[in-house]
C-alpha atoms as an extended CHARMM CRD file, in Angstrom:
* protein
*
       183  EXT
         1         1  UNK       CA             15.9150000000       -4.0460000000       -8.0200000000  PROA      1               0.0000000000
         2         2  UNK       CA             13.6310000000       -1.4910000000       -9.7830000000  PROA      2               0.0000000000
         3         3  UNK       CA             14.3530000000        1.1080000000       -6.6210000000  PROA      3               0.0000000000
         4         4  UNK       CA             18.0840000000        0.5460000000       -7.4480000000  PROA      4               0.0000000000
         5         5  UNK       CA             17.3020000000        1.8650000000      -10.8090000000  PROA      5               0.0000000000
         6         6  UNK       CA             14.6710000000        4.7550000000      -10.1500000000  PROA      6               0.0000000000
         7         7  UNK       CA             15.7410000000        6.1420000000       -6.8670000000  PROA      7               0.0000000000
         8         8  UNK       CA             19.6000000000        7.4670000000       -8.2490000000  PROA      8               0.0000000000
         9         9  UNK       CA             16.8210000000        9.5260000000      -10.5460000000  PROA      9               0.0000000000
        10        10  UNK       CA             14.6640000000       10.9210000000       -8.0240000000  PROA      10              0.0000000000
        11        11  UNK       CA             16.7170000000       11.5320000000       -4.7840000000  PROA      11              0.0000000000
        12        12  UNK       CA             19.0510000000       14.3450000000       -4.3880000000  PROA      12              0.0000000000
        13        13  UNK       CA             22.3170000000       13.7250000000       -4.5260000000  PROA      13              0.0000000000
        14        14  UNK       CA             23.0090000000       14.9390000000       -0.6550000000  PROA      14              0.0000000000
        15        15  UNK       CA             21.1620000000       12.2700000000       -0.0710000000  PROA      15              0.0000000000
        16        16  UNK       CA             22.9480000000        9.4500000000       -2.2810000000  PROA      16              0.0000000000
        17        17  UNK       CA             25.8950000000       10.7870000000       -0.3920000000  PROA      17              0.0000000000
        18        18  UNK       CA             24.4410000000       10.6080000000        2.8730000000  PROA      18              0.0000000000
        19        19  UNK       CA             23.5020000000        6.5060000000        2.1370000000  PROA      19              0.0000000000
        20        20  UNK       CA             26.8010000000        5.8240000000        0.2590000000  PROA      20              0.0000000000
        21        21  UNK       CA             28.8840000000        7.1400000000        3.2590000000  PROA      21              0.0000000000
        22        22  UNK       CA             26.8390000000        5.0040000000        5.3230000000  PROA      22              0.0000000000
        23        23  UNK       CA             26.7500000000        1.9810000000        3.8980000000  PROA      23              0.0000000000
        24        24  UNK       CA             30.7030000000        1.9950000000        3.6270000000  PROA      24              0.0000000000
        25        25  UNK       CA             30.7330000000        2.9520000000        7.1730000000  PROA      25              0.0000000000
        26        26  UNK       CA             28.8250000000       -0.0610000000        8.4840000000  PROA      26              0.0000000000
        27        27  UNK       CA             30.4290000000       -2.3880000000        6.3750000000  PROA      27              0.0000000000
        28        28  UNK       CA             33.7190000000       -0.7640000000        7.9860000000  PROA      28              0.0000000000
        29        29  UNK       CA             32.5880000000       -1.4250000000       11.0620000000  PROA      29              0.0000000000
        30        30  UNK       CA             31.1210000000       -4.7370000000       10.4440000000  PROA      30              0.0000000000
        31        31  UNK       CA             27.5150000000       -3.8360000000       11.2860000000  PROA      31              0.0000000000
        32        32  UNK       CA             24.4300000000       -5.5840000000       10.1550000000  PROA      32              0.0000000000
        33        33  UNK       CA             22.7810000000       -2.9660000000        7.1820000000  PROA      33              0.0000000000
        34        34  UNK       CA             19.6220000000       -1.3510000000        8.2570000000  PROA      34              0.0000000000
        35        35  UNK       CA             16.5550000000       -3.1390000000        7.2670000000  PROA      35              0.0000000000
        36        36  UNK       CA             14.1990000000       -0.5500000000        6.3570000000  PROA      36              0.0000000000
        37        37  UNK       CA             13.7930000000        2.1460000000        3.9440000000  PROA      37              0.0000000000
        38        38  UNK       CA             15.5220000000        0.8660000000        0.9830000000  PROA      38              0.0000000000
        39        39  UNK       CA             17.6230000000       -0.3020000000        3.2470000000  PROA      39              0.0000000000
        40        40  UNK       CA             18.8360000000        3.1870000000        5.0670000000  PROA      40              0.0000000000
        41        41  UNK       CA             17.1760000000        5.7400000000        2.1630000000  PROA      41              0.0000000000
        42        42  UNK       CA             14.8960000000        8.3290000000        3.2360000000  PROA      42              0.0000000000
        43        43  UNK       CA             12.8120000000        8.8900000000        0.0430000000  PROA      43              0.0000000000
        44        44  UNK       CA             10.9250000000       11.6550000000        1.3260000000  PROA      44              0.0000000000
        45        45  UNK       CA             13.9690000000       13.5700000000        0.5740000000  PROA      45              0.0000000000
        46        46  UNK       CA             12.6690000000       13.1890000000       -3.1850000000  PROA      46              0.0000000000
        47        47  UNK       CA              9.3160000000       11.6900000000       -3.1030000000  PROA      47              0.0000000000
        48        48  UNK       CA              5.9930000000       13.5760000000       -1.6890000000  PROA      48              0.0000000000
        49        49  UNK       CA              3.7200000000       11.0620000000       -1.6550000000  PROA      49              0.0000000000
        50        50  UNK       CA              3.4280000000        7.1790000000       -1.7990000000  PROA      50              0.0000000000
        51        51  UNK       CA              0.9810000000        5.6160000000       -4.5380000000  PROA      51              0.0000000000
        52        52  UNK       CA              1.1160000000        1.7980000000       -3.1380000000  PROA      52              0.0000000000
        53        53  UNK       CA             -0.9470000000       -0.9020000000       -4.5750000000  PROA      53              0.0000000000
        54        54  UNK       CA             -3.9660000000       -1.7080000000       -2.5740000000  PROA      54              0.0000000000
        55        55  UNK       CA             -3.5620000000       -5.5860000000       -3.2200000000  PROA      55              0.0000000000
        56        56  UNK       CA             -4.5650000000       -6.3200000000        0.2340000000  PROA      56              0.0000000000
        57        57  UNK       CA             -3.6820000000       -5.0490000000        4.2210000000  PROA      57              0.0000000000
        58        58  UNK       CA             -0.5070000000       -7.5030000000        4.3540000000  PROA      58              0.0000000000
        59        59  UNK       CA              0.9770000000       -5.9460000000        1.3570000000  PROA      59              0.0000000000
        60        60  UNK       CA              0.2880000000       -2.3460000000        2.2660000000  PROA      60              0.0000000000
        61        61  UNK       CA              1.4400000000       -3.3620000000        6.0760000000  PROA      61              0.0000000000
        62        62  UNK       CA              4.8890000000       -4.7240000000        4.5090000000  PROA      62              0.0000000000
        63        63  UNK       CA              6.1160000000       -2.1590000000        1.8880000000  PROA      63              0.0000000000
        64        64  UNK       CA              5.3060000000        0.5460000000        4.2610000000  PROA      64              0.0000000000
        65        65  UNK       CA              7.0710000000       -1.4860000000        6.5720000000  PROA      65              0.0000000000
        66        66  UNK       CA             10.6040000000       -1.9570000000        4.0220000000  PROA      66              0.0000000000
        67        67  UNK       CA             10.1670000000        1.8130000000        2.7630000000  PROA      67              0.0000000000
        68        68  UNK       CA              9.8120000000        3.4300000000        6.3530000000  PROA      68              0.0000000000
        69        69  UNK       CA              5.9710000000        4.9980000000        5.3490000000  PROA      69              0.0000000000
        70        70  UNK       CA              4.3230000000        6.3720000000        7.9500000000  PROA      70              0.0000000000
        71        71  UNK       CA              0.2140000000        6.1230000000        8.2010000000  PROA      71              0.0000000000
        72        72  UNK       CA             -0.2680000000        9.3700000000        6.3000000000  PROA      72              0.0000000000
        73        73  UNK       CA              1.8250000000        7.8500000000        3.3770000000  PROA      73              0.0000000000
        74        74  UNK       CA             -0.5210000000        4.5460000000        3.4960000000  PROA      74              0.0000000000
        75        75  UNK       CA             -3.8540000000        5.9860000000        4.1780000000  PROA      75              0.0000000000
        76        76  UNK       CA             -4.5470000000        6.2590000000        0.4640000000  PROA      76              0.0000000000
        77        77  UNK       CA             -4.1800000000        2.8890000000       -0.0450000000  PROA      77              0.0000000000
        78        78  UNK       CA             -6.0160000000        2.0240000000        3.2810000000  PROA      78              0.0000000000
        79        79  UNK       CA             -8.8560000000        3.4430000000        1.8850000000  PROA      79              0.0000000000
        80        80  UNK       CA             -9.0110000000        2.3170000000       -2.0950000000  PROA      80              0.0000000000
        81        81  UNK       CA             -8.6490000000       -1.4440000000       -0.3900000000  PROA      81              0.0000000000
        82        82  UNK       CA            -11.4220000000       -0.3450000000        1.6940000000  PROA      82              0.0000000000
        83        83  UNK       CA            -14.0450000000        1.1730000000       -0.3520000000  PROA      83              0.0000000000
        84        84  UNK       CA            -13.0870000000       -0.8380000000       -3.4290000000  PROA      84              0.0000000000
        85        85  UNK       CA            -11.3310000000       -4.1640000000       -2.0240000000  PROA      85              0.0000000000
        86        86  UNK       CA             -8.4380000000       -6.0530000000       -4.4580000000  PROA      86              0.0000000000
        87        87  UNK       CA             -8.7800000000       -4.7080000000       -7.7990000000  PROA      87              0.0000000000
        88        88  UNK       CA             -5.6520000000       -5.5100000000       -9.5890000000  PROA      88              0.0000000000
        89        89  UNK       CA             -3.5880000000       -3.2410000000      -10.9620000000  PROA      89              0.0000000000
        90        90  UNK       CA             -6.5560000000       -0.5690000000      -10.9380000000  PROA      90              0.0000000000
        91        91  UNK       CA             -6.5990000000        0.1010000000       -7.3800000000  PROA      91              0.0000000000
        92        92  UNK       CA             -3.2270000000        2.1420000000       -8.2080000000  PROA      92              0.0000000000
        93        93  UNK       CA             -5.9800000000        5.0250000000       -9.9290000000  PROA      93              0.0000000000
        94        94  UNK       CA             -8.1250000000        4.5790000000       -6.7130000000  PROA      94              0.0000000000
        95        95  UNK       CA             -4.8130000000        5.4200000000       -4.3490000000  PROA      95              0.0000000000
        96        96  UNK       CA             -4.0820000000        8.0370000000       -6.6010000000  PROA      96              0.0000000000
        97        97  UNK       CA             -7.8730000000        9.3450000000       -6.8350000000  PROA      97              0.0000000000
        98        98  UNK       CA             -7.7120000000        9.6430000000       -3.1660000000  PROA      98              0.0000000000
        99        99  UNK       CA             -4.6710000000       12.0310000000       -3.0660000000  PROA      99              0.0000000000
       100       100  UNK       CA             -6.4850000000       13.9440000000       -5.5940000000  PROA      100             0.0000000000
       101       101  UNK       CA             -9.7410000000       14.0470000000       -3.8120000000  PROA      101             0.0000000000
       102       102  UNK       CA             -7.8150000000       14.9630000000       -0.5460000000  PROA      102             0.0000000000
       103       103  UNK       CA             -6.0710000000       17.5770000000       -2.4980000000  PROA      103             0.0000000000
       104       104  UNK       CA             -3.3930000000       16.0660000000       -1.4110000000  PROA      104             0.0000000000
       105       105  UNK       CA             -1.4100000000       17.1530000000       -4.4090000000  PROA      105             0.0000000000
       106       106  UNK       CA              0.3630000000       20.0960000000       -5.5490000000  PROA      106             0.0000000000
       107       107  UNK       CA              1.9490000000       21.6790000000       -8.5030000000  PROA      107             0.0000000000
       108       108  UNK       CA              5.7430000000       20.1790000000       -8.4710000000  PROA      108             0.0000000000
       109       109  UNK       CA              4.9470000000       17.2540000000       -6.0000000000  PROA      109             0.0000000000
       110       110  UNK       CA              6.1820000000       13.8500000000       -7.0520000000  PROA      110             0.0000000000
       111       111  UNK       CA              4.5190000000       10.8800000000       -6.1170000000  PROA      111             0.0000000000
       112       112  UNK       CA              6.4060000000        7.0030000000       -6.3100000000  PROA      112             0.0000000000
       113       113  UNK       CA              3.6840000000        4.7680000000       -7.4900000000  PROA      113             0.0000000000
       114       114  UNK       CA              4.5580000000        1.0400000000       -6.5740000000  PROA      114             0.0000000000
       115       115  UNK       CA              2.5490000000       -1.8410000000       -8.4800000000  PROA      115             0.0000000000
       116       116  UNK       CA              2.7640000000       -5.2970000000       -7.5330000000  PROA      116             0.0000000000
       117       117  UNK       CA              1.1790000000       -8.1040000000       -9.4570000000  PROA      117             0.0000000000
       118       118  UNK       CA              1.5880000000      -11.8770000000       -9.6250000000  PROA      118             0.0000000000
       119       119  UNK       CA              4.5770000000      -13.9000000000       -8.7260000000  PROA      119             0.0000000000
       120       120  UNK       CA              7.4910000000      -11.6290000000       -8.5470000000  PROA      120             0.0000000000
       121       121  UNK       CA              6.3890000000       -8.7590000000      -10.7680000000  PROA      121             0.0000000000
       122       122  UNK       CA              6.9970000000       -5.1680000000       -9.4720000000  PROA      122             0.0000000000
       123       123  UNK       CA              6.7730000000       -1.7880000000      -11.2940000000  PROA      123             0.0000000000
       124       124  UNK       CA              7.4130000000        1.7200000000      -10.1030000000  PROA      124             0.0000000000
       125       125  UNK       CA              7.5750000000        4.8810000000      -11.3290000000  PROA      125             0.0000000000
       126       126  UNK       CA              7.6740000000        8.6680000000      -10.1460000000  PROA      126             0.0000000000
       127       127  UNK       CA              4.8510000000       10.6890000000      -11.6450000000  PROA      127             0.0000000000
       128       128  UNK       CA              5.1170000000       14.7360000000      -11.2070000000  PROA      128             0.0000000000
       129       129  UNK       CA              2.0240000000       16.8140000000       -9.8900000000  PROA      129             0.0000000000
       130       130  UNK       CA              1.9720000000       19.5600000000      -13.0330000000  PROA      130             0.0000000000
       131       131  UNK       CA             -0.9540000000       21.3320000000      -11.9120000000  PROA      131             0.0000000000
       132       132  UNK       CA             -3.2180000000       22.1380000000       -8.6860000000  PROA      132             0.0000000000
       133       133  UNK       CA             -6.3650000000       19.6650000000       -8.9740000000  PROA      133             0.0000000000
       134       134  UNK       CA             -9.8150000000       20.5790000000       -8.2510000000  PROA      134             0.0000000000
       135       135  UNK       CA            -11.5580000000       17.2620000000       -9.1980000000  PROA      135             0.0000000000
       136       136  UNK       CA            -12.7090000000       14.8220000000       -6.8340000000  PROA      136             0.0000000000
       137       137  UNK       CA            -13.2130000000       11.9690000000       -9.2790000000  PROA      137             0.0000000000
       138       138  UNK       CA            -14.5550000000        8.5150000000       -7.6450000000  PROA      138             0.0000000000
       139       139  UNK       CA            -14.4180000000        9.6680000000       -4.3740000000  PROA      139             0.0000000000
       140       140  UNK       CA            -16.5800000000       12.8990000000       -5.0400000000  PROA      140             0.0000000000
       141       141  UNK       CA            -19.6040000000       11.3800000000       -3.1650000000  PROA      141             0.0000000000
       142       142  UNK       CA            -18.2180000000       10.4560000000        0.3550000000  PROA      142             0.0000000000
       143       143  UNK       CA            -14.3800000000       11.9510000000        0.7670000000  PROA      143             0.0000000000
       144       144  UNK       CA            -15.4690000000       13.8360000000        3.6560000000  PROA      144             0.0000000000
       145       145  UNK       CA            -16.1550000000       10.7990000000        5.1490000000  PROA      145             0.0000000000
       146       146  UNK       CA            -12.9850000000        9.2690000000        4.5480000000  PROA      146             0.0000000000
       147       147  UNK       CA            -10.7770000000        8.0170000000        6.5530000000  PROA      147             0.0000000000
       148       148  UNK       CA            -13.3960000000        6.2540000000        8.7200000000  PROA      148             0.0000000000
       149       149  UNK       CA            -13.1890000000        5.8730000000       12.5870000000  PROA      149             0.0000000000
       150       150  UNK       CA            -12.9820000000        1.9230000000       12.3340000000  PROA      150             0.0000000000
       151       151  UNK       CA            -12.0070000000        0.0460000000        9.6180000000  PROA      151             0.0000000000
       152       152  UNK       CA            -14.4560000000       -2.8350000000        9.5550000000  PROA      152             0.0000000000
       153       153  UNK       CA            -14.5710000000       -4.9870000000        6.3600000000  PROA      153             0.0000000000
       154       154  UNK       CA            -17.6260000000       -3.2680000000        4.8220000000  PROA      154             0.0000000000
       155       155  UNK       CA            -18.7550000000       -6.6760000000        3.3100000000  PROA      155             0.0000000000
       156       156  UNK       CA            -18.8980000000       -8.6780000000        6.7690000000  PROA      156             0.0000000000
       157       157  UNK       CA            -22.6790000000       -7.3020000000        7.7120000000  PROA      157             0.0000000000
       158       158  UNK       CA            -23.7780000000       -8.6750000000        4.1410000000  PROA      158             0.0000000000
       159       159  UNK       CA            -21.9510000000      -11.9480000000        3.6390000000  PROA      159             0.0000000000
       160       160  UNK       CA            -20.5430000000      -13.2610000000        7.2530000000  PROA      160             0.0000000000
       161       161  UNK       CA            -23.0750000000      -15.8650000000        6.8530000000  PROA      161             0.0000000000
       162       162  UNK       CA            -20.8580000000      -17.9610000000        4.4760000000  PROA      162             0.0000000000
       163       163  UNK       CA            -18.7560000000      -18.8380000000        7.9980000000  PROA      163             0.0000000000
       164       164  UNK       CA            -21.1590000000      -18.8820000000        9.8990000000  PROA      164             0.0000000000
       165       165  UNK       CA            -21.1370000000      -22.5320000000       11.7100000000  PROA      165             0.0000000000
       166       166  UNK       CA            -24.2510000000      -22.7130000000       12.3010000000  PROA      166             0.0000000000
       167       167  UNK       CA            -25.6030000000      -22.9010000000        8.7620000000  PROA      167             0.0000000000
       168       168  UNK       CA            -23.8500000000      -25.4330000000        8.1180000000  PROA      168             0.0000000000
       169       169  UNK       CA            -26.2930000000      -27.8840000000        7.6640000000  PROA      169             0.0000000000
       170       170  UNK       CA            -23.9110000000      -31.1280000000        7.1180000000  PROA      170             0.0000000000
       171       171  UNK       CA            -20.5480000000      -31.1100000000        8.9600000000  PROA      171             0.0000000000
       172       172  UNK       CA            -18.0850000000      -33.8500000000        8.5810000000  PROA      172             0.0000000000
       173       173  UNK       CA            -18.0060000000      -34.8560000000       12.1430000000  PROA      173             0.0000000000
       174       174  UNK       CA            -21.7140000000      -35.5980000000       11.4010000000  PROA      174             0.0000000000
       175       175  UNK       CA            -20.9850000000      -38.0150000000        8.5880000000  PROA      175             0.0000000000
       176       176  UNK       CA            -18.1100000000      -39.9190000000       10.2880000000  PROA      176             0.0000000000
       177       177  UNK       CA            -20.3330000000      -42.5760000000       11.6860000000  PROA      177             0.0000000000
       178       178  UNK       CA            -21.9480000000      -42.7910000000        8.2520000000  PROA      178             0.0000000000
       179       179  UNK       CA            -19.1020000000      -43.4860000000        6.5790000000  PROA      179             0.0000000000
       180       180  UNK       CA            -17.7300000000      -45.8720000000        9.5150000000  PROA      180             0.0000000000
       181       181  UNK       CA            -20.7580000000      -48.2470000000        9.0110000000  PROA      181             0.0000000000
       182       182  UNK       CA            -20.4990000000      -48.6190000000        4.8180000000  PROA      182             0.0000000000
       183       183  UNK       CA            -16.4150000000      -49.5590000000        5.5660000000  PROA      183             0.0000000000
């Protein structure tokens, strides 16, 4: 519902055309709509880049997914979830951090930032590049190394032990004859 609202905004109105002639057509022809990108949109035609919230890989995997974003578009989100894991609503300055830091950005790009939060709660809005950026922010101290070759949870080396079976020291299969004989 909030794209329904922003996107006659943003997009140019060859392109409004382009969807509205579509739509009418399919529904003409009794076809199923399209499923992706808004459904049938193609945003880059008024959107640069993609801010999406880094709340975890299945919802970065999924509004790529609806919005028709390629890898490029998602890797900035990839990466804040990466380095930085679920931070709320914050990761959004991480994403955007990243573009920066990539230098990404330019003077007159506009960039559709996407924040999810609990239940059904969705915000967006279009933010517009006013200058060239020179500052690497957060990322200053590793971009270069950025995007990695695998993408390995950076926490498993430290904490895997927590399901690890074998430290388990008291399973419940152990206890079942236990609790058989006090019954």
């Amino acid at each position: 519902m909030n794209l329904r609202v922003l996107l006659p905004k943003v997009l140019p109105l060859s392109e409004l055309l382009r969807y509205k002639i579509s739509y009418y057509r399919n529904k003409i022809m009794k076809r199923p709509p399209p499923t992706a990108a808004g459904p049938g949109l193609d945003l880059r035609s008024g959107i640069d880049h993609f801010c999406v919230h880094p709340g975890g890989r299945a919802i970065i995997d999924e509004v790529g997914k609806s919005l028709a974003l390629n890898d490029y578009d998602l890797e900035p989100a990839r990466m804040a979830l990466y380095r930085f894991g679920n931070t709320s609503s914050g990761g959004l300055w991480y994403v955007l951090g990243y573009m920066e830091a990539k230098k990404r950005l330019k003077k007159g790009d506009k960039i559709l930032m996407i924040s999810l939060g609990a239940g059904f709660k969705c915000n967006n809005c279009v933010w517009k590049v006013m200058k060239d950026l020179e500052d690497t922010n957060v990322w200053q101290d590793c971009i270069d190394q950025y995007p990695p070759k695998a993408l390995d949870n950076p926490f498993s080396q430290k904490f895997d032990w927590i399901n690890d079976e074998s430290m388990n020291s008291a399973r419940i299969e152990d206890l079942l004859p236990l609790i058989q004989l006090l019954a």
